[in-house]
Tab-separated table of C-alpha atoms in Angstrom:
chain	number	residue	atom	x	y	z
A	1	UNK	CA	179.794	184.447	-49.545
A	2	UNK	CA	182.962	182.774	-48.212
A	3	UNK	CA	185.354	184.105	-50.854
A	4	UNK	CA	184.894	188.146	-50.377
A	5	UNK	CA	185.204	187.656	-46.454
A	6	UNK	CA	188.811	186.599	-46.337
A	7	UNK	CA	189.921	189.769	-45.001
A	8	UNK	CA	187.020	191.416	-43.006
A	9	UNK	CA	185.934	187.971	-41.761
A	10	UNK	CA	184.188	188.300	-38.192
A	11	UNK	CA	182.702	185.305	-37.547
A	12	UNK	CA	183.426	181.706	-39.488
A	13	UNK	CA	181.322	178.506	-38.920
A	14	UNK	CA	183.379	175.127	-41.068
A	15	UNK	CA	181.707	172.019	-40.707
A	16	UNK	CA	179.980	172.245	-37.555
A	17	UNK	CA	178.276	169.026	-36.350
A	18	UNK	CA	175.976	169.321	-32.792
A	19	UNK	CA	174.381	166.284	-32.260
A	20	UNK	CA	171.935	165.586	-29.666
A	21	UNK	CA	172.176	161.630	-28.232
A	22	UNK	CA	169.336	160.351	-26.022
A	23	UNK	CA	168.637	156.955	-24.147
A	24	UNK	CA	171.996	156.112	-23.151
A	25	UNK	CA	173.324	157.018	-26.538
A	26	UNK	CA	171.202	155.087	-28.551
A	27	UNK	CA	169.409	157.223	-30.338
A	28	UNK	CA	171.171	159.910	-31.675
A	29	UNK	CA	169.946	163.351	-33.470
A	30	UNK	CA	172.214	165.267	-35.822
A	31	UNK	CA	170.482	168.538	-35.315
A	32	UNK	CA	173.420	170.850	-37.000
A	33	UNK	CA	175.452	168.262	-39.602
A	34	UNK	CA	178.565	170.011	-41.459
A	35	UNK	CA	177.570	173.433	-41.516
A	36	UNK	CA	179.514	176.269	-42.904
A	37	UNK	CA	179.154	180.168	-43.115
A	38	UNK	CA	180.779	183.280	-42.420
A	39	UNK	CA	180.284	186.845	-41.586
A	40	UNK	CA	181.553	189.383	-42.471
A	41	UNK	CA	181.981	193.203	-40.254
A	42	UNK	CA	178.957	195.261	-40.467
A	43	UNK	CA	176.700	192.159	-42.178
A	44	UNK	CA	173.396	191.062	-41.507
A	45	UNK	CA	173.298	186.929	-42.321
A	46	UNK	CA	169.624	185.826	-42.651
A	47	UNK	CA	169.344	181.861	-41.320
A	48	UNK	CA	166.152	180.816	-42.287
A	49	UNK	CA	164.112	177.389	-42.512
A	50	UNK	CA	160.821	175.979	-41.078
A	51	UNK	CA	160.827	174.832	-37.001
A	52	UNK	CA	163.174	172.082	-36.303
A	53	UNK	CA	165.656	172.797	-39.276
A	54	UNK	CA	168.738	173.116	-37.131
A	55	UNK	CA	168.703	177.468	-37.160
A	56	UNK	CA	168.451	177.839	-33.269
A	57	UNK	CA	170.627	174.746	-32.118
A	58	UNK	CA	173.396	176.686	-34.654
A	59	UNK	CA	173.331	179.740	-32.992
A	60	UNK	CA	173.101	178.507	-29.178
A	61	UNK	CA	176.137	176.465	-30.499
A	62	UNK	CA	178.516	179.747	-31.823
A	63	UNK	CA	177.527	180.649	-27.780
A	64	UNK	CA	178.359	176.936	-26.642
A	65	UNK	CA	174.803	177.641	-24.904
A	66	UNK	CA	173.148	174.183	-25.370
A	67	UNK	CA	171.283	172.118	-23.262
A	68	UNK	CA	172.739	168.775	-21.603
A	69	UNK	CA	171.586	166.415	-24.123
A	70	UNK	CA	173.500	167.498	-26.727
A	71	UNK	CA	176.907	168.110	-27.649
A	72	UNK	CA	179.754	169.777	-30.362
A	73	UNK	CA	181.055	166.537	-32.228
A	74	UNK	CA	183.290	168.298	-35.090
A	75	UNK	CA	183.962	171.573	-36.713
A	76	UNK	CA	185.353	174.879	-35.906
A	77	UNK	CA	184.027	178.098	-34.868
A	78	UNK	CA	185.948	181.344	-35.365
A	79	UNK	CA	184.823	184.651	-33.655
A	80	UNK	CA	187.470	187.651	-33.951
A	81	UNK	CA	190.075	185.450	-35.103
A	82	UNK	CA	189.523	183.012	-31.847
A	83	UNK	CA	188.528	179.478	-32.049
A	84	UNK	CA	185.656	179.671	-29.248
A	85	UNK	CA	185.465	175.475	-29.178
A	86	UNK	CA	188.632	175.796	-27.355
A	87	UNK	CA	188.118	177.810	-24.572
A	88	UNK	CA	186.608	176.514	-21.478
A	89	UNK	CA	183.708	177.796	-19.742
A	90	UNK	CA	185.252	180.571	-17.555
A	91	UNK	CA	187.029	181.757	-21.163
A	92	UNK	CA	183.140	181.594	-22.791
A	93	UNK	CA	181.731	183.742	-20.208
A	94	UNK	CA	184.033	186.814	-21.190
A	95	UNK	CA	183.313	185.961	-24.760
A	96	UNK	CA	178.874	186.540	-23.940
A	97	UNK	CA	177.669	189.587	-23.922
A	98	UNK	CA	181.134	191.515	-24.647
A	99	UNK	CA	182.113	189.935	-28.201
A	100	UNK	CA	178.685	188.398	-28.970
A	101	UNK	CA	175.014	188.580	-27.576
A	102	UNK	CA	171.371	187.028	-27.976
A	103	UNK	CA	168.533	188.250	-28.438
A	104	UNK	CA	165.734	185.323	-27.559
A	105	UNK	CA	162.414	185.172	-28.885
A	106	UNK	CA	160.530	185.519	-26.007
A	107	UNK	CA	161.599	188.457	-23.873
A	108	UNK	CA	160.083	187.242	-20.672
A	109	UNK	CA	162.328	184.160	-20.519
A	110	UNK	CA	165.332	186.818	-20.790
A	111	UNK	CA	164.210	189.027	-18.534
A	112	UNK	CA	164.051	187.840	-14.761
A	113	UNK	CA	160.831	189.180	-12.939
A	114	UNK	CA	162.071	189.219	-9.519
A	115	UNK	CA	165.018	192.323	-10.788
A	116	UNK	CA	164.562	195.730	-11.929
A	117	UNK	CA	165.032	196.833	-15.625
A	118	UNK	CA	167.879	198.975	-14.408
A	119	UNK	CA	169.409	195.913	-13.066
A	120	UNK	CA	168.916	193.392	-15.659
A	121	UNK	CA	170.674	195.948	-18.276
A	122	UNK	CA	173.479	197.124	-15.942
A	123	UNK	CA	174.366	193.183	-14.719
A	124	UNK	CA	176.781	193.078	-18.176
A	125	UNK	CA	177.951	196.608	-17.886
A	126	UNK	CA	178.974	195.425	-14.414
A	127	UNK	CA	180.588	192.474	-15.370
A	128	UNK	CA	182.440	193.376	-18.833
A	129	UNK	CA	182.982	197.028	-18.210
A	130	UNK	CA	183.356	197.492	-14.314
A	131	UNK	CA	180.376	200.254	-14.466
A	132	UNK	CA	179.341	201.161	-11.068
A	133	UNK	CA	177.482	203.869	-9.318
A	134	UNK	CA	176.549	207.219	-11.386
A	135	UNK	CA	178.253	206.150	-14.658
A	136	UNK	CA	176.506	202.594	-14.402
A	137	UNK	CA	172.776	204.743	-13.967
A	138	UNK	CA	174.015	207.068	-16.974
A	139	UNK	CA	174.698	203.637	-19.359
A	140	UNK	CA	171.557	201.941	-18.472
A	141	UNK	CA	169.355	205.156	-18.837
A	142	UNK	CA	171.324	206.336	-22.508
A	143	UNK	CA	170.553	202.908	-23.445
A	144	UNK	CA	166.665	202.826	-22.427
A	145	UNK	CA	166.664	205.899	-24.482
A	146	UNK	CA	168.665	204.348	-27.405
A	147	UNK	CA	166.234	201.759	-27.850
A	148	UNK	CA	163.119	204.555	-27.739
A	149	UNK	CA	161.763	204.069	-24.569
A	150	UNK	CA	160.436	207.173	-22.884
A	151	UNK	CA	161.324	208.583	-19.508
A	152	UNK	CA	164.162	206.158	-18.732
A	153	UNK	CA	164.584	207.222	-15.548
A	154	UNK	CA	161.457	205.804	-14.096
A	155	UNK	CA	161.201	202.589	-16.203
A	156	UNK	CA	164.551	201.901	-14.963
A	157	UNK	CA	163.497	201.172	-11.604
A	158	UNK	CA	160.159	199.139	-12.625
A	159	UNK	CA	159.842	195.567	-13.734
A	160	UNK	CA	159.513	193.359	-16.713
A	161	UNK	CA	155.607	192.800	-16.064
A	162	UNK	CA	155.079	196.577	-16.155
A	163	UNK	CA	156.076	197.141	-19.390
A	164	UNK	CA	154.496	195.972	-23.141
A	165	UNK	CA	155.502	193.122	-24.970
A	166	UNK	CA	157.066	195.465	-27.742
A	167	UNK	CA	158.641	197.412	-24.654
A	168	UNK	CA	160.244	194.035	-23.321
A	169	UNK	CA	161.885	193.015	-26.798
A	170	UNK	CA	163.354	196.505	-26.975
A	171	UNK	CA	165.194	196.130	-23.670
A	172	UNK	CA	166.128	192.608	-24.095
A	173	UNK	CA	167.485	194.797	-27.663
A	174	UNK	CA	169.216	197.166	-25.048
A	175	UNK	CA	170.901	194.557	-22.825
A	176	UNK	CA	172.451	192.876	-26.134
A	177	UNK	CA	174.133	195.804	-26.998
A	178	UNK	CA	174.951	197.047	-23.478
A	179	UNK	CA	178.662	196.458	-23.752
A	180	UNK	CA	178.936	196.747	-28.233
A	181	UNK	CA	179.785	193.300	-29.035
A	182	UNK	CA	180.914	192.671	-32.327
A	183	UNK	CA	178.094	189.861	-33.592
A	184	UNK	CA	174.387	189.784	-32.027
A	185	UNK	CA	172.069	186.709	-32.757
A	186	UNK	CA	168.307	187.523	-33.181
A	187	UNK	CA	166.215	184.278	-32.502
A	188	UNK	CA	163.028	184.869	-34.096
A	189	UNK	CA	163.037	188.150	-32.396
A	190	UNK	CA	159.916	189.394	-33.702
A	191	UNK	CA	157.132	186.540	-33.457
A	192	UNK	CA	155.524	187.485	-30.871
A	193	UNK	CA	155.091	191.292	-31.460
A	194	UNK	CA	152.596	192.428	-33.585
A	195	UNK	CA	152.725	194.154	-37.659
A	196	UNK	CA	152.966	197.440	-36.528
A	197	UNK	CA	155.806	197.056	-33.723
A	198	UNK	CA	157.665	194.905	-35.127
A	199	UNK	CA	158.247	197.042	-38.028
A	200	UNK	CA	159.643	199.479	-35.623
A	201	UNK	CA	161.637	197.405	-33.859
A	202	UNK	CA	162.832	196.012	-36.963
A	203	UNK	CA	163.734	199.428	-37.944
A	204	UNK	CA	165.277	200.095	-34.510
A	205	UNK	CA	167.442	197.334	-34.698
A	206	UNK	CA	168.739	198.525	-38.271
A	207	UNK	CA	169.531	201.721	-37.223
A	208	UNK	CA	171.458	200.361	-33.641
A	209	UNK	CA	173.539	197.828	-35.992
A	210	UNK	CA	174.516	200.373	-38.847
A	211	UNK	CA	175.453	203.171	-36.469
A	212	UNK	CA	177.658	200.797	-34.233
A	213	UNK	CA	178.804	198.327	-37.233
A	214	UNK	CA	177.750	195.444	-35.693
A	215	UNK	CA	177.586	192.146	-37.384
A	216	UNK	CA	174.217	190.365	-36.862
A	217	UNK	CA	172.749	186.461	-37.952
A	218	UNK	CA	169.304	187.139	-38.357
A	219	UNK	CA	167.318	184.076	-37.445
A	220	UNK	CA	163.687	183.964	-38.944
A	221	UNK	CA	161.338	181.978	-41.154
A	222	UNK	CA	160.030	185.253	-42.885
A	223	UNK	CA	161.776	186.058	-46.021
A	224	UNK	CA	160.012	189.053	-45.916
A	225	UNK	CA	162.560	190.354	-43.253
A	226	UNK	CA	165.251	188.368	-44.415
A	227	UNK	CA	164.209	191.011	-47.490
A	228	UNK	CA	164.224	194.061	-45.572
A	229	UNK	CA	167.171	193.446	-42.995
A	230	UNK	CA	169.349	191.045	-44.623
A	231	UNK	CA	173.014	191.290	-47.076
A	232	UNK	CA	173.478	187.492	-47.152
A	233	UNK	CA	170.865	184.537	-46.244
A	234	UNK	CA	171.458	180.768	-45.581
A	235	UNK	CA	168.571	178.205	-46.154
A	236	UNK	CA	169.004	175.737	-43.683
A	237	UNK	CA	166.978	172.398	-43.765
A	238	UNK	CA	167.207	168.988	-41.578
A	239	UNK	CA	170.561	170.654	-39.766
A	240	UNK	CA	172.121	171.208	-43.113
A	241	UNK	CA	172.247	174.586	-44.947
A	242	UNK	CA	170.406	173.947	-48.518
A	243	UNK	CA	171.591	177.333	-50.025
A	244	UNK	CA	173.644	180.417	-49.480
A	245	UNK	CA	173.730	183.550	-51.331
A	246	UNK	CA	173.062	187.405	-51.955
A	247	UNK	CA	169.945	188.260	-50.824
A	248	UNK	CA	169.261	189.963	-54.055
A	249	UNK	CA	170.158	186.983	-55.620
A	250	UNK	CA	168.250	184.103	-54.097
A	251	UNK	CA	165.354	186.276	-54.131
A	252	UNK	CA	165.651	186.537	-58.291
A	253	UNK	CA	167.526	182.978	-58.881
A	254	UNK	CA	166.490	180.316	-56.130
A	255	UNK	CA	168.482	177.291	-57.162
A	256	UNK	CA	167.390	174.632	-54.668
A	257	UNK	CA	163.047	173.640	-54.732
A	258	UNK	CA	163.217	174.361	-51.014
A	259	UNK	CA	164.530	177.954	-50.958
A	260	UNK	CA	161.701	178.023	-54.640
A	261	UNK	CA	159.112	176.458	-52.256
A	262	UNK	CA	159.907	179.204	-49.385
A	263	UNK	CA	159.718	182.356	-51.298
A	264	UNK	CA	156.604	180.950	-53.299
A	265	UNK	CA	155.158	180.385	-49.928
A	266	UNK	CA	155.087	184.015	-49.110
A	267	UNK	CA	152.084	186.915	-50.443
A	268	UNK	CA	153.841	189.834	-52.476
A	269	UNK	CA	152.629	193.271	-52.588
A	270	UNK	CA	150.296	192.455	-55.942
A	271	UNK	CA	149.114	189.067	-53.773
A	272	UNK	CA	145.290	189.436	-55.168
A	273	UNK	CA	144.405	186.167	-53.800
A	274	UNK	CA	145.717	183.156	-55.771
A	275	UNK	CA	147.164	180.359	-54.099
A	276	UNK	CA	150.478	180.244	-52.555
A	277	UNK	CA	153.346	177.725	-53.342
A	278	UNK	CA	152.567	174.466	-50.286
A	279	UNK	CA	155.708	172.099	-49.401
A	280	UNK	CA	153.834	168.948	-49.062
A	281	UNK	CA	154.482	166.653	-45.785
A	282	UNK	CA	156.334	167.308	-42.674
A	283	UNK	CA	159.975	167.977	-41.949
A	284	UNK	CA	161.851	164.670	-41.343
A	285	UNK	CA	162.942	162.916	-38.339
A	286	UNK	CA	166.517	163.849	-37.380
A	287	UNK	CA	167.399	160.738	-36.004
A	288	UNK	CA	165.664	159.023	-38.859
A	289	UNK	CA	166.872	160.494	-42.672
A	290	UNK	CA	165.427	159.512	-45.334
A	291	UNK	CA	168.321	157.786	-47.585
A	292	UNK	CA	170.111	160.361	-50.108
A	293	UNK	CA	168.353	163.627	-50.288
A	294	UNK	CA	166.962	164.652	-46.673
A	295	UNK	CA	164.348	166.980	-48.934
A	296	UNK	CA	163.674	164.724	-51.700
A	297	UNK	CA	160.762	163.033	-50.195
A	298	UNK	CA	158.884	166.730	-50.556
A	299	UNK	CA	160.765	167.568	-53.861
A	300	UNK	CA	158.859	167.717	-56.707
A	301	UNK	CA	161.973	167.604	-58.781
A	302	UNK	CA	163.355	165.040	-57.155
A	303	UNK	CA	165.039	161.623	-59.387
A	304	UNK	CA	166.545	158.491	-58.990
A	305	UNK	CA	169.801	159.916	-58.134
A	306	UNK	CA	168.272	162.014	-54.853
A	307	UNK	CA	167.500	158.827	-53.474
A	308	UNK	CA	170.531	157.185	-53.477
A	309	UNK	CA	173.152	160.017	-52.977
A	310	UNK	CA	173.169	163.141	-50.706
A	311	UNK	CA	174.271	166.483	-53.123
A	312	UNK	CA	177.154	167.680	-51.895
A	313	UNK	CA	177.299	171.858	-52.421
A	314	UNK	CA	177.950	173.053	-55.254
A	315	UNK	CA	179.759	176.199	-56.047
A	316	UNK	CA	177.014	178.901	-58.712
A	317	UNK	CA	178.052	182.479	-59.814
A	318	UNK	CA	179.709	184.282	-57.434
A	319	UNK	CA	178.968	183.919	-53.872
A	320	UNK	CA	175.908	181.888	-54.658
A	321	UNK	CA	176.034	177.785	-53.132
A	322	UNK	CA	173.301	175.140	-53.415
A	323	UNK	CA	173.215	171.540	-52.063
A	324	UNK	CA	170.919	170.156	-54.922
A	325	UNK	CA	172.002	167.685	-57.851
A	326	UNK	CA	169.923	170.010	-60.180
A	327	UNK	CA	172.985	172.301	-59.570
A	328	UNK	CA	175.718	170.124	-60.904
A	329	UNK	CA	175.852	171.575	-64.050
């Protein structure tokens, strides 16, 4: 993945370490440890991994978004050719929402209840592109209707409580691409929406990003999206990404047990009731790693070696990466 983007490169993520330190500093969590990625213009990354793998605390750090406790330790992050761990807060805040947005999983903590629709999606057009008046109404009511809600005019002036769930994600959807940033992040955008709107907001959001070229990292733990919306995915597990690859390709040649143990874990079309690939145990304590290995105490491939070394990645055919001694060879 990292070799073809030299030259269209959008976004670039090298060794990124946000660590989280509690009591005084004693205890200290190492929730995103030496991760690296890139994005291309016009791709779709998929970041996927069970709860508490590191995917979310990634993305709120490319935003430098995070809550008190923790903090940026090491790395670099590279959006448009700028190093974003080097501007200062007043420099961020021109960066969200004009070069790169959010989209949250739940859209009622995005939206505030207390403002209009019209207001909540014409705050960045205010800010980033000056908008006032009748060419600020004009944006905010194309964009209702860009995003397929009907008569824009009137739910423009009503509030997030009068509106669906699927109606709410679609406008947070709006507000993200208000002022066409280059990169949006999708946090689990689609959990709380049911099979038949999410599918069309799935396919709304594929049709906004080709027509505008955006580059999107699609955060999930379905790989049946990751499927359907995805070029590239990353497997991310205990704050480190597992494996990287083609879509196409870690859906036909999973090298590392966890990404195996994922995809098994999921029904295909012929599913006629047998029983579905388990990973055994829990996700491990981030403050707490097991020695070598962070997955090798729910490998069943695991050896002597995984216990007494961490697998550094290793380089596969083409674009496709793998931390996993299995790969060595």
């Amino acid at each position: 993945m990292d070799e073809q983007h030299t030259n269209n490169t959008l976004l670039k993520v090298e060794d990124l370490k946000t660590y989280f330190f509690t009591q005084k500093g004693r205890r200290v969590v190492k929730a995103v440890d030496g991760v690296n990625f890139s994005l291309a213009e016009g791709e779709i990354l998929g970041l996927v991994g069970e709860s508490g793998c590191g995917k979310t605390v990634t993305s709120l750090s490319i935003l430098r978004l995070l809550p008190p406790a923790a903090r940026i330790v090491g790395g670099r992050i590279t959006l448009c050719g700028e190093s974003l761990l080097e501007k200062d807060e007043k420099e961020m805040r021109k960066v969200r929402g004009k070069k790169v947005s959010m989209i949250l999983q739940d859209p009622m903590v995005s939206l505030n209840p207390l403002f209009t629709i019209g207001d909540q999606i014409g705050e960045p057009l205010k800010l980033h592109r000056k908008l006032s008046g009748f060419q600020l109404v004009d944006r905010v009511r194309a964009l209702l209707a860009a995003v397929k809600i009907a008569s824009p005019e009137t739910r423009r002036k009503e509030y997030p409580h009068q509106m669906s769930g699927g109606m709410r994600q679609r406008i947070v959807g709006a507000i993200s691409v208000s002022c066409e940033p280059k990169l949006i992040i999708a946090d689990e955008a689609t959990t709380n929406l049911d099979l038949t709107i999410q599918a069309q907001y799935l396919r709304l959001l594929k049709e906004i990003q080709e027509k505008n070229r955006l580059s999107m990292i699609f955060i999930t733990h379905n790989f049946g999206i990751v499927a359907r919306m995805c070029d590239h995915v990353a497997v991310m597990y205990a704050g480190k990404i597992m494996e990287k690859a083609p879509v196409k390709e870690i859906f036909s040649s999973p090298a590392h047990p966890y990404t195996e143990a994922l995809i098994g874990s999921v029904p295909g079309v012929d599913y006629r009731g047998e029983r579905l690939v388990t990973i055994e145990g829990q996700p491990p304590d981030l403050a707490a790693l097991p020695d070598g290995c962070s997955f090798r105490p729910r490998c069943s491939k695991a050896n002597e070696r995984c216990r007494e070394e961490a697998p550094p990645e290793f380089k596969l055919a083409g674009d496709h990466y793998a931390r996993c001694w299995l790969c060595e060879n």
